[in-house]
Short mmCIF file of C-alpha atoms in Angstrom, two decimals:
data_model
loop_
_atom_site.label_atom_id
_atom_site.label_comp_id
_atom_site.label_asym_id
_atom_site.label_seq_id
_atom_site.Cartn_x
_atom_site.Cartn_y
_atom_site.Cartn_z
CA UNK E 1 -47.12 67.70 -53.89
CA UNK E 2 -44.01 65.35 -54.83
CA UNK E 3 -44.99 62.28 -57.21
CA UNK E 4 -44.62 59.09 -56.56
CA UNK E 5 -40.66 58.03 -56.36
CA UNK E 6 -39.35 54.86 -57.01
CA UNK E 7 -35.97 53.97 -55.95
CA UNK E 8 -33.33 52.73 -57.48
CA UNK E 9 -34.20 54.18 -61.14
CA UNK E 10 -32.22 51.15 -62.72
CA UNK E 11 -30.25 47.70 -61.47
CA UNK E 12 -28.34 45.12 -62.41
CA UNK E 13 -28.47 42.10 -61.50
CA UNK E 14 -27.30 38.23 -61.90
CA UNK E 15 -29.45 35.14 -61.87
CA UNK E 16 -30.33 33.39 -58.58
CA UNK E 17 -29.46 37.12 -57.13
CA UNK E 18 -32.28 39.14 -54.59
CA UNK E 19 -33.50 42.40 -55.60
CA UNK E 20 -35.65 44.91 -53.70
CA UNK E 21 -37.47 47.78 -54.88
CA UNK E 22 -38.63 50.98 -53.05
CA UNK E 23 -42.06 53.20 -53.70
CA UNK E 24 -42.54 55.95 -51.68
CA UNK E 25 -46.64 57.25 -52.99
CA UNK E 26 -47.66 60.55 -52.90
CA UNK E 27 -47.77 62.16 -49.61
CA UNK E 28 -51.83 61.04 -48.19
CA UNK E 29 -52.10 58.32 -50.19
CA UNK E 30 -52.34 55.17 -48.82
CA UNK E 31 -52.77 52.47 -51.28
CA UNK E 32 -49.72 50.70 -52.98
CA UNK E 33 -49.48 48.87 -56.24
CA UNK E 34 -46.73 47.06 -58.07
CA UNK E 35 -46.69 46.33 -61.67
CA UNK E 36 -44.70 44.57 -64.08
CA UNK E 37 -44.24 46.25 -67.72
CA UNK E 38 -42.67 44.30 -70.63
CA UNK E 39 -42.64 44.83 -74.31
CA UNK E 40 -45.94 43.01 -75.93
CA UNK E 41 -47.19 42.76 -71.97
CA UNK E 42 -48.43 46.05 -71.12
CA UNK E 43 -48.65 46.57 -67.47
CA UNK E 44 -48.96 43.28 -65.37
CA UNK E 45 -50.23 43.75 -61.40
CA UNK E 46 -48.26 42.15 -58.73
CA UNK E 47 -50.17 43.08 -55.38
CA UNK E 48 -52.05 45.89 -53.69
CA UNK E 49 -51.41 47.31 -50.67
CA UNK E 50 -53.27 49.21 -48.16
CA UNK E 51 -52.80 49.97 -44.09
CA UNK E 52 -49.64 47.62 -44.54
CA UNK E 53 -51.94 45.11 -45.37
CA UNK E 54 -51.72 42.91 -48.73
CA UNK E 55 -55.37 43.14 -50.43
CA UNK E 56 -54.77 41.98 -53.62
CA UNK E 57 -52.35 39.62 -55.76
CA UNK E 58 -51.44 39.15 -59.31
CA UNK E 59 -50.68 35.94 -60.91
CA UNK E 60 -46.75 35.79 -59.86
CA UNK E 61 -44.63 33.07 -58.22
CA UNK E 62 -44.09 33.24 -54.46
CA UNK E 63 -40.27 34.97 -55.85
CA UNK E 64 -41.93 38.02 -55.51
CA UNK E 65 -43.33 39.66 -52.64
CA UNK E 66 -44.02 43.04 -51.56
CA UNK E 67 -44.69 44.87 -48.08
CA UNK E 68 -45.93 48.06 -46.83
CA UNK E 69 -44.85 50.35 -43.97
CA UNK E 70 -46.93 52.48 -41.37
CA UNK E 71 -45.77 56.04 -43.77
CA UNK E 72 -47.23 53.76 -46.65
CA UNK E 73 -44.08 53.22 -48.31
CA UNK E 74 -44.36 50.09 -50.00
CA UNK E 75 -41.07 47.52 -50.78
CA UNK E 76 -41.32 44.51 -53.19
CA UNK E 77 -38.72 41.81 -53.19
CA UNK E 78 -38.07 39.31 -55.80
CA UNK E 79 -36.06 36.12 -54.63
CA UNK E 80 -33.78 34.04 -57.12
CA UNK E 81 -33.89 35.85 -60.31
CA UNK E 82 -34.56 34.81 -63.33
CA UNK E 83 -33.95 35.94 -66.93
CA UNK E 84 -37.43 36.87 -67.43
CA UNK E 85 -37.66 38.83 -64.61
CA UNK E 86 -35.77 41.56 -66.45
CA UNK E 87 -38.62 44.09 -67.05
CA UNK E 88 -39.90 47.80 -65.48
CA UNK E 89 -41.24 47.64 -62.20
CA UNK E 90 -43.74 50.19 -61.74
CA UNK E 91 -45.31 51.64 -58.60
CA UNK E 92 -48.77 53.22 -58.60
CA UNK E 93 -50.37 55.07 -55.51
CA UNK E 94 -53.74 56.16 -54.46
CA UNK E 95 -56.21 57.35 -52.03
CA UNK E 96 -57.48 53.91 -51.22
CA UNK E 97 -60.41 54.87 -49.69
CA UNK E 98 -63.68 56.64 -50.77
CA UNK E 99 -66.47 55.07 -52.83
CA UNK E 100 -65.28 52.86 -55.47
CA UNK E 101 -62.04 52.93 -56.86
CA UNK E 102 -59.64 56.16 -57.04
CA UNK E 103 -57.19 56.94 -59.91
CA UNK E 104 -53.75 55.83 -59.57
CA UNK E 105 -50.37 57.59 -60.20
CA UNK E 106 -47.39 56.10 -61.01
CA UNK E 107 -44.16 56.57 -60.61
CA UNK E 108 -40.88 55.85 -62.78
CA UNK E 109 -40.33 52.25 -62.31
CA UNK E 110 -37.18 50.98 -61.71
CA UNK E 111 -35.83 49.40 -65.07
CA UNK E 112 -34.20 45.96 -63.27
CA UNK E 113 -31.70 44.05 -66.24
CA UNK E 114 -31.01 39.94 -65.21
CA UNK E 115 -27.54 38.85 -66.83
CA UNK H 1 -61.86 35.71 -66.45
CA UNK H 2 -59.45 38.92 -66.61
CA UNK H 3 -58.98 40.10 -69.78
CA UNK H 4 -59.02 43.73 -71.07
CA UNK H 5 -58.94 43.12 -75.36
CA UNK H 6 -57.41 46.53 -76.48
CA UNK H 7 -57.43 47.36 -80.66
CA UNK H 8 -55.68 48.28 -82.50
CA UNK H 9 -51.86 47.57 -81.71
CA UNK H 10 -50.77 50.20 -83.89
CA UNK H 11 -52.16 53.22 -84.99
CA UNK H 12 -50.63 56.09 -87.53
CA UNK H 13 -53.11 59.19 -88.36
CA UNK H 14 -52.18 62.12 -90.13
CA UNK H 15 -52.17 65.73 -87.69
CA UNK H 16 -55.25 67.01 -87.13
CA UNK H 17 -57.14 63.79 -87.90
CA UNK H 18 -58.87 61.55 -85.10
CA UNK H 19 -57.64 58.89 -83.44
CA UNK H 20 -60.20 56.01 -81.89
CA UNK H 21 -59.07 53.26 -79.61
CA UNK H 22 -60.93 50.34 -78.48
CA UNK H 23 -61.08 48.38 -74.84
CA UNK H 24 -63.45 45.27 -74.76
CA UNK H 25 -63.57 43.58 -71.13
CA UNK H 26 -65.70 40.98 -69.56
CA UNK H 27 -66.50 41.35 -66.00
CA UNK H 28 -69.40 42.95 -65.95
CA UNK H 29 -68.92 43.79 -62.28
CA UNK H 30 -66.24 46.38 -63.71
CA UNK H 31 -66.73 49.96 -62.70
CA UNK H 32 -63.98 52.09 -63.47
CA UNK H 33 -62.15 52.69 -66.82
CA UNK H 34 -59.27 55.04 -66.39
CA UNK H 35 -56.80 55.43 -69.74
CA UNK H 36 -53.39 55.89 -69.66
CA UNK H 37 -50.95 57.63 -71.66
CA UNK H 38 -47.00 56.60 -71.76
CA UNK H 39 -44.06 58.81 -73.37
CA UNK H 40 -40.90 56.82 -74.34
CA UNK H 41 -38.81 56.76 -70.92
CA UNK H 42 -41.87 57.77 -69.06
CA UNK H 43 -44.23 57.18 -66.19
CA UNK H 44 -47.76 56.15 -67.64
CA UNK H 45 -50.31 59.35 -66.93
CA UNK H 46 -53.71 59.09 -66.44
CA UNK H 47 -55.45 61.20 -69.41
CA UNK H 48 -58.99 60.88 -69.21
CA UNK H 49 -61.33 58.02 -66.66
CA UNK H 50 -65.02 56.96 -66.61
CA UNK H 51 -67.33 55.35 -64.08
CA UNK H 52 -70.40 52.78 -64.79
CA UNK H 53 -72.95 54.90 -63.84
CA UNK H 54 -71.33 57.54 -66.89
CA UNK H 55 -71.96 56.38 -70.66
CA UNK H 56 -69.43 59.67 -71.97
CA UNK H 57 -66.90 62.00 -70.45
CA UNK H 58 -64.80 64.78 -72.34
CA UNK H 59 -62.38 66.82 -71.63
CA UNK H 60 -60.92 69.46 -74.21
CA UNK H 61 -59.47 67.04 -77.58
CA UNK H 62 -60.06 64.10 -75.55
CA UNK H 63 -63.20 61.90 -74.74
CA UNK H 64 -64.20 58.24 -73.33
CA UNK H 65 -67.17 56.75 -74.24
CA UNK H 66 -68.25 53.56 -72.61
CA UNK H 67 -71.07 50.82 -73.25
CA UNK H 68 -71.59 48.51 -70.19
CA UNK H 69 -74.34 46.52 -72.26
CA UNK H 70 -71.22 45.47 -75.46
CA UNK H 71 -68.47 45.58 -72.37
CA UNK H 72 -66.79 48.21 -74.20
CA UNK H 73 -64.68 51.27 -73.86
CA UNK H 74 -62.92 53.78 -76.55
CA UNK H 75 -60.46 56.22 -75.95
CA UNK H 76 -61.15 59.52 -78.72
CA UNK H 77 -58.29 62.21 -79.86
CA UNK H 78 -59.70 65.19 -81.74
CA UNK H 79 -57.50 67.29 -83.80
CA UNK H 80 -54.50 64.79 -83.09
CA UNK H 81 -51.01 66.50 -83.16
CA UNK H 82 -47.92 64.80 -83.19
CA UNK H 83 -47.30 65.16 -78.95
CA UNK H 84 -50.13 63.16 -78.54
CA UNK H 85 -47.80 60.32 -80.37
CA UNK H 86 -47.57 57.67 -77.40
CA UNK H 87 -48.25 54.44 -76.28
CA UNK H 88 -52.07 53.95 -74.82
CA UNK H 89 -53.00 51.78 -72.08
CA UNK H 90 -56.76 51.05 -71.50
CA UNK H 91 -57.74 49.72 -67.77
CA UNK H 92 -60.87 48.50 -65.67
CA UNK H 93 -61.46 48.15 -62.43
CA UNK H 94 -63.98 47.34 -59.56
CA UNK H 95 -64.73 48.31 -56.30
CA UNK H 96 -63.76 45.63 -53.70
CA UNK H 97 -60.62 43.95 -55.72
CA UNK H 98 -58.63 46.72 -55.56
CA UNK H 99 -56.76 45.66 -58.67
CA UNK H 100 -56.55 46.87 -61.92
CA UNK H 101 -56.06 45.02 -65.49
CA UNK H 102 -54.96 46.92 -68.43
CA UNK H 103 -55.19 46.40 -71.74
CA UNK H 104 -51.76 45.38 -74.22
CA UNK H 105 -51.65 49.24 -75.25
CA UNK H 106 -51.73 51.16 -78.78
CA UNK H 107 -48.86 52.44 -80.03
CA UNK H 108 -50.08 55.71 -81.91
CA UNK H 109 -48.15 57.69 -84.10
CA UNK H 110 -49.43 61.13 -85.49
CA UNK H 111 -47.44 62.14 -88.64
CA UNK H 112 -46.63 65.72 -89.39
#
């Protein structure tokens, strides 16, 4: 089975810019997540998604925001960039379903740099 | 609150020694404690994971141990060698959240 790929591996971007960031999970898996990595931060979560349906959210502005898609590809956006912001997205994917929860696998990340 | 304490920071062992890790959390309504191991330039991969209803769980140089009563979880390396050099991320979980919180990671360095 192919991993989980995240697309674009790394971007560049200016403040006040959009950016949005593609996960494609491994093939059956239906549950999404996003999280932030920074040095000193470890691994931050942004949402969950499952069935194109949000199901859980992180502690993160309304600049960032995420979606899913019927092949449970999963998009997040972040609106008006800030410095901070620069950081590696990571995408995790999962069964979703089953009794209790399932181990996740991530992918990549896309490395995004705010000038 | 949601807070995964993981100890030490840093860790340096000499080959072949062990290696011990530390998670504290406090949800007790936490049920799942997968670990994570990240390469320099790489994807975290999941190493070794434990359930509530499990107190140990090993698998060849590596084994979790977890005590739901102290709301804590360690990560143990046998026989370390210097690929298992890494950054370590502890996490919890629980059914119906669908959400995750790791732990700060351990940078661990096995010397040659």
């Amino acid at each position: 089975k192919a991993g989980v790929t995240q697309t674009p591996r790394y971007l560049i971007k200016t403040r006040g810019q959009q950016v949005t960031l593609s996960c494609s999970p491994i093939s059956g898996h239906r549950s999404v997540s996003w999280y932030q990595q920074t040095p000193g931060q470890g691994l931050q979560f942004l949402f969950e998604y499952f069935s194109e349906t949000q199901r859980n959210k992180g502690n993160f502005p309304g600049r960032f925001s995420g979606r899913q898609f019927s092949n449970s590809r999963s998009e997040m956006n972040v609106s008006t960039l800030e410095l901070g912001d620069s950081a590696l997205y990571l995408c995790a994917s999962s069964l979703g379903t089953g009794t209790g929860l399932q181990p996740q696998h991530f992918g990549d990340g896309t490395r995004l740099s705010i000038l | 609150g949601e807070n995964v304490e993981q100890h030490p920071s840093t860790l340096s062992v000499q080959e072949g020694d062990s290696a011990v890790i530390k998670c504290t959390y406090s949800d007790s309504a936490s049920n799942y404690f997968p670990w994570y191991k990240q390469e320099l330039g790489k994807r975290p991969q999941l190493i070794i994971d434990i359930r509530s209803n499990v107190g140990e769980k090993k698998d060849q140089r590596i084994a979790v141990t977890l005590n739901k009563t102290a709301k804590h979880f360690s990560l143990h390396i046998t026989e370390t060698q210097p690929e298992d050099s890494a950054v370590y991320f502890c996490a919890e979980g629980w059914s119906g959240t669908y959400k995750y919180i790791f732990g700060t990671g351990t940078r661990l360095k096995v010397l040659a």
